[in-house]
Short mmCIF file of C-alpha atoms in Angstrom, two decimals:
data_model
loop_
_atom_site.label_atom_id
_atom_site.label_comp_id
_atom_site.label_asym_id
_atom_site.label_seq_id
_atom_site.Cartn_x
_atom_site.Cartn_y
_atom_site.Cartn_z
CA MET A 24 70.31 116.20 139.33
CA LYS A 25 73.52 114.56 140.36
CA ARG A 26 75.87 116.18 142.67
CA ILE A 27 79.59 115.52 142.01
CA ILE A 28 82.67 116.81 143.97
CA ILE A 29 86.00 117.22 142.02
CA ALA A 30 88.98 117.55 144.22
CA ASP A 31 92.26 118.39 142.40
CA ASP A 32 94.78 121.20 143.18
CA SER A 33 94.98 121.94 139.52
CA ALA A 34 92.36 123.91 137.79
CA THR A 35 93.42 122.22 134.40
CA ALA A 36 92.79 118.87 136.01
CA ARG A 37 89.37 119.87 137.10
CA MET A 38 88.57 121.54 133.77
CA PHE A 39 89.62 118.18 132.04
CA ILE A 40 87.46 116.14 134.45
CA LYS A 41 84.58 118.55 133.87
CA ARG A 42 84.99 118.20 130.16
CA CYS A 43 84.91 114.48 130.28
CA LEU A 44 81.59 114.61 132.47
CA GLN A 45 80.01 116.67 129.66
CA ILE A 46 81.20 114.54 126.86
CA ILE A 47 79.84 111.57 128.61
CA GLY A 48 76.32 113.19 129.17
CA LEU A 49 76.74 114.60 132.70
CA GLY A 50 76.94 118.40 131.71
CA GLU A 51 73.87 118.92 133.73
CA ALA A 52 75.38 117.59 137.05
CA GLU A 53 76.00 120.15 139.92
CA ILE A 54 79.80 120.16 140.14
CA ILE A 55 81.41 121.21 143.41
CA GLU A 56 85.30 122.00 142.86
CA ALA A 57 87.68 121.65 145.72
CA GLU A 58 91.32 122.33 145.72
CA HIS A 59 92.34 119.99 148.36
CA GLY A 60 90.89 117.03 150.52
CA LYS A 61 90.09 119.40 153.34
CA GLU A 62 87.80 121.43 151.06
CA ALA A 63 86.30 118.24 149.56
CA LEU A 64 85.46 116.88 153.02
CA THR A 65 83.88 120.03 154.21
CA ALA A 66 81.64 120.04 150.94
CA ALA A 67 80.74 116.37 151.42
CA LYS A 68 79.64 117.18 155.02
CA ALA A 69 77.48 119.95 154.05
CA GLN A 70 75.18 118.43 151.40
CA ASP A 71 74.23 115.06 149.84
CA ILE A 72 76.94 114.04 147.32
CA ASP A 73 76.40 111.36 144.63
CA LEU A 74 80.15 110.90 143.88
CA LEU A 75 83.62 112.11 144.76
CA LEU A 76 86.28 112.36 142.17
CA THR A 77 89.68 113.04 143.89
CA ASP A 78 93.29 113.71 142.87
CA LEU A 79 95.94 111.84 145.08
CA ASN A 80 98.58 114.36 145.17
CA MET A 81 97.17 117.62 146.76
CA PRO A 82 98.35 120.10 149.29
CA VAL A 83 96.61 120.50 152.88
CA MET A 84 94.97 117.15 152.63
CA ASP A 85 95.94 114.47 150.11
CA GLY A 86 93.55 112.24 148.34
CA GLU A 87 94.63 109.05 150.42
CA THR A 88 93.95 110.92 153.75
CA LEU A 89 90.50 112.17 152.13
CA VAL A 90 89.60 108.59 151.43
CA LYS A 91 90.38 107.57 154.95
CA TRP A 92 88.33 110.38 156.53
CA ILE A 93 85.28 109.70 154.31
CA LYS A 94 85.42 105.88 155.04
CA ALA A 95 85.57 106.43 158.77
CA SER A 96 82.56 108.87 158.74
CA PRO A 97 79.33 106.95 159.44
CA LYS A 98 77.51 109.73 157.44
CA LEU A 99 79.96 109.77 154.21
CA CYS A 100 81.17 105.97 154.33
CA GLY A 101 78.86 104.99 151.47
CA LEU A 102 79.93 107.85 149.21
CA PRO A 103 81.39 106.29 146.11
CA ILE A 104 85.02 107.46 145.43
CA ILE A 105 86.92 107.57 142.28
CA VAL A 106 90.61 108.44 142.50
CA ILE A 107 92.18 110.02 139.36
CA THR A 108 95.84 110.37 139.88
CA SER A 109 99.12 110.53 138.00
CA ALA A 110 100.96 108.76 140.94
CA GLY A 111 99.12 105.64 140.48
CA ASN A 112 100.43 102.05 139.95
CA PRO A 113 99.12 98.42 140.84
CA ALA A 114 100.55 98.60 144.39
CA LYS A 115 99.15 102.05 145.13
CA GLU A 116 95.80 101.06 143.44
CA ALA A 117 95.56 98.21 145.58
CA LYS A 118 96.18 100.13 148.73
CA LEU A 119 93.40 102.73 147.83
CA LEU A 120 91.05 100.13 147.07
CA GLU A 121 91.61 98.44 150.38
CA LEU A 122 91.15 101.89 152.04
CA GLY A 123 87.65 102.22 150.50
CA ALA A 124 87.99 103.89 146.97
CA HIS A 125 85.82 102.31 144.52
CA ARG A 126 88.09 103.03 141.23
CA VAL A 127 91.48 104.21 140.79
CA LEU A 128 92.13 105.82 137.16
CA ASN A 129 95.39 107.16 135.97
CA LYS A 130 95.96 110.57 134.43
CA PRO A 131 95.38 111.53 131.69
CA VAL A 132 91.94 109.97 131.88
CA SER A 133 89.95 109.70 128.72
CA PRO A 134 86.31 110.19 128.12
CA PRO A 135 85.71 106.38 127.50
CA VAL A 136 87.58 105.45 130.55
CA MET A 137 85.73 107.88 132.65
CA MET A 138 82.49 106.72 131.18
CA ASP A 139 83.15 103.20 131.99
CA ALA A 140 84.19 104.15 135.66
CA LEU A 141 81.15 106.31 136.17
CA ALA A 142 78.58 104.27 134.77
CA GLU A 143 78.21 101.70 137.80
CA PHE A 144 77.73 104.62 140.28
CA LEU A 145 75.64 107.11 138.40
CA ASP A 146 72.86 104.75 136.68
CA LYS A 147 71.59 103.69 140.09
CA MET B 28 122.47 103.61 122.54
CA LYS B 29 120.07 105.64 124.48
CA GLU B 30 117.14 105.10 122.21
CA HIS B 31 117.24 101.47 123.70
CA ASP B 32 117.45 102.67 127.24
CA PRO B 33 114.51 101.83 129.31
CA PHE B 34 115.01 104.93 131.36
CA TYR B 35 115.09 107.13 128.51
CA LEU B 36 112.28 105.56 126.57
CA ALA B 37 110.06 105.61 129.78
CA MET B 38 110.43 109.57 129.58
CA ILE B 39 109.57 109.68 125.97
CA LYS B 40 106.62 107.32 126.28
CA ALA B 41 105.29 109.52 129.24
CA ALA B 42 105.76 112.74 127.51
CA SER B 43 104.34 111.58 124.32
CA GLN B 44 101.14 110.08 126.11
CA THR B 45 100.83 113.32 128.27
CA PHE B 46 100.94 115.60 125.42
CA GLU B 47 98.79 113.58 123.17
CA ASN B 48 96.01 113.16 125.68
CA MET B 49 96.01 116.62 127.12
CA ALA B 50 97.09 118.77 124.37
CA PHE B 51 96.31 116.57 121.28
CA MET B 52 99.87 117.35 120.39
CA GLU B 53 102.42 114.95 119.01
CA VAL B 54 105.88 115.08 120.66
CA MET B 55 108.99 113.54 119.29
CA GLU B 56 112.86 113.93 119.76
CA HIS B 57 114.18 117.15 118.64
CA PHE B 58 116.01 117.14 115.27
CA ASN B 59 118.75 119.24 116.77
CA PRO B 60 119.72 117.66 120.15
CA ALA B 61 121.98 120.74 120.75
CA TYR B 62 118.93 123.15 120.55
CA GLU B 63 118.56 125.41 123.68
CA ILE B 64 115.33 127.35 124.27
CA PRO B 65 116.38 130.99 124.54
CA ALA B 66 117.02 132.02 127.98
CA ASP B 67 114.50 135.00 127.53
CA GLU B 68 111.75 132.80 126.44
CA VAL B 69 112.04 129.70 128.84
CA VAL B 70 109.67 129.15 131.47
CA TRP B 71 110.17 125.94 133.48
CA ASN B 72 109.04 124.05 136.67
CA SER B 73 110.22 121.20 138.78
CA LEU B 74 108.97 118.26 140.83
CA GLN B 75 110.56 116.30 143.52
CA VAL B 76 110.71 112.57 143.53
CA ASN B 77 110.90 111.51 147.07
CA ASP B 78 110.45 107.64 147.06
CA PRO B 79 111.85 105.10 146.38
CA VAL B 80 114.59 107.05 144.58
CA GLN B 81 115.34 110.80 145.25
CA GLY B 82 115.74 113.28 142.54
CA GLU B 83 113.99 116.36 140.77
CA ILE B 84 112.59 116.40 137.24
CA ARG B 85 112.21 119.57 135.29
CA LEU B 86 110.08 120.64 132.32
CA ALA B 87 111.08 123.53 130.21
CA VAL B 88 109.26 125.10 127.31
CA ALA B 89 109.08 128.44 125.54
CA LYS B 90 106.55 130.91 126.78
CA THR B 91 104.93 131.04 123.18
CA CYS B 92 104.53 127.34 123.36
CA LEU B 93 103.15 127.42 126.71
CA LYS B 94 100.59 130.04 125.48
CA THR B 95 99.53 127.95 122.55
CA LEU B 96 99.25 124.88 124.71
CA THR B 97 97.09 126.69 127.39
CA GLY B 98 94.79 128.10 124.36
CA THR B 99 94.51 124.49 123.03
CA ILE B 100 93.83 122.84 126.51
CA PHE B 101 91.44 125.44 127.97
CA GLY B 102 89.92 126.15 124.40
CA ILE B 103 90.15 129.74 124.61
CA ALA B 104 91.72 132.73 122.61
CA GLU B 105 95.24 133.69 123.14
CA ASP B 106 94.05 137.32 124.67
CA GLU B 107 91.86 135.59 127.12
CA ILE B 108 94.56 133.51 128.58
CA THR B 109 95.93 134.36 132.09
CA SER B 110 99.17 133.54 133.65
CA THR B 111 97.61 131.61 136.18
CA GLN B 112 96.25 129.26 133.65
CA MET B 113 99.60 128.91 131.79
CA ASN B 114 101.19 128.06 135.20
CA ASP B 115 98.57 125.64 136.10
CA ILE B 116 98.88 123.89 132.76
CA LEU B 117 102.87 123.58 132.95
CA ASN B 118 102.38 122.06 136.57
CA GLU B 119 99.75 119.65 135.44
CA LEU B 120 102.05 118.52 132.56
CA LEU B 121 104.82 117.82 134.56
CA ASN B 122 102.93 116.21 137.35
CA THR B 123 101.29 113.75 134.78
CA ILE B 124 104.55 113.24 132.81
CA VAL B 125 106.50 112.42 136.16
CA GLY B 126 103.70 110.05 137.24
CA LEU B 127 103.61 108.03 133.93
CA PHE B 128 107.58 108.08 133.91
CA LEU B 129 107.57 106.56 137.35
CA THR B 130 104.97 104.00 136.42
CA ASN B 131 106.61 102.96 133.52
CA LEU B 132 110.04 102.71 135.49
CA CYS B 133 108.93 100.96 138.74
CA ALA B 134 107.80 97.47 139.35
CA ASP B 135 104.13 97.05 139.71
CA ASP B 136 104.62 96.26 143.56
CA GLN B 137 106.84 99.33 143.91
CA GLU B 138 105.19 102.38 145.35
CA TYR B 139 106.57 105.80 144.69
CA LYS B 140 106.11 109.09 146.05
CA MET B 141 106.49 112.51 144.56
CA GLY B 142 106.09 116.15 145.63
CA LEU B 143 104.03 118.98 144.10
CA PRO B 144 105.13 120.75 140.92
CA ALA B 145 106.81 124.16 141.67
CA LEU B 146 107.40 127.00 139.19
CA GLY B 147 111.10 127.65 138.59
CA GLU B 148 112.48 131.08 139.32
CA GLY B 149 115.27 132.73 137.44
CA GLU B 150 117.34 130.99 134.80
CA LEU B 151 117.02 127.28 134.20
CA PRO B 152 119.76 125.40 136.26
CA GLU B 153 122.84 124.50 134.45
CA VAL B 154 122.93 121.01 133.07
CA ASP B 155 125.74 119.09 134.87
CA ALA B 156 127.27 115.68 134.28
CA GLN B 157 124.79 113.95 136.65
CA THR B 158 121.64 115.37 134.65
CA VAL B 159 119.91 113.30 132.13
CA SER B 160 117.90 115.54 129.52
CA TRP B 161 115.50 114.75 126.82
CA LYS B 162 115.25 117.33 123.95
CA LEU B 163 111.96 117.05 122.51
CA MET B 164 109.62 118.96 120.24
CA SER B 165 105.98 118.99 119.15
CA SER B 166 104.83 118.54 115.53
CA GLU B 167 104.81 122.48 115.33
CA GLU B 168 108.65 122.34 116.18
CA ASP B 169 108.20 123.94 119.61
CA ALA B 170 111.05 122.79 121.88
CA LEU B 171 110.12 120.84 125.12
CA HIS B 172 113.07 120.08 127.43
CA ILE B 173 112.97 117.64 130.26
CA PHE B 174 115.71 117.08 132.85
CA ALA B 175 116.27 114.64 135.62
CA THR B 176 118.66 115.06 138.22
CA GLY B 177 119.78 113.27 141.51
CA THR B 178 122.10 110.63 142.04
CA SER B 179 119.74 107.90 142.94
CA LEU B 180 117.10 108.94 140.27
CA VAL B 181 119.63 109.09 137.53
CA ALA B 182 121.31 105.89 138.77
CA LEU B 183 118.36 104.16 137.27
CA ASN B 184 119.53 105.21 133.87
CA ASN B 185 122.33 102.72 134.35
CA HIS B 186 120.14 99.74 135.37
#
């Protein structure tokens, strides 16, 4: 079973992402919800994770800092990260990709976009 | 004419895309630009734009409309809806609208920074001469009002 972390301070956004995962056939995946980057980082260190989906604009620890921490960790640096944000534009996307994020999606994300983004990471 | 103004249109496009994708709801300009949501019915929130311009964007809706939106988005009956869910929906709507609005307005190589949405307390602040407002409504004729304030943010309106 796949294990996926969804980090977003909005319960609505997390629900949307979970719904997308169900629609694209990942309803059986174990979903770990985190309200901010620090919570997501703690969860990622505690168990094996297949994918991290994270918002950018969060309290306590934002998504950009979370990406930096994960890529700096020898244990976690291989974890695929997809950033889902309402604050994305080409400049921000380029910066996040340079930091180590694998994909950047703009909210509101639709199931086909999510499916396309996840396929390359979860088919392995 | 404001209908051709990029600043005005950027917000219309952002709100339409957000409500259509999140709530499966069509949004259009209100047929009565003078319409105000009754003060005892309005709920609102705000979000700071910090960079490259500074300002604040507010979203105001009627409580009944927000309850309907919450039920639609979460897929639950009205008697199951909590105020926490309603507040979270309002915040996520504003967060998404502002992100799309700034993406629509800013150049591709321009990064922007925005704060976190915060629920408004008390009455909706009065609209002054420096405020740009969008009077919108859903296909069910529920009013949705958006306001942008802040000198440098609103100055984009004149570019």
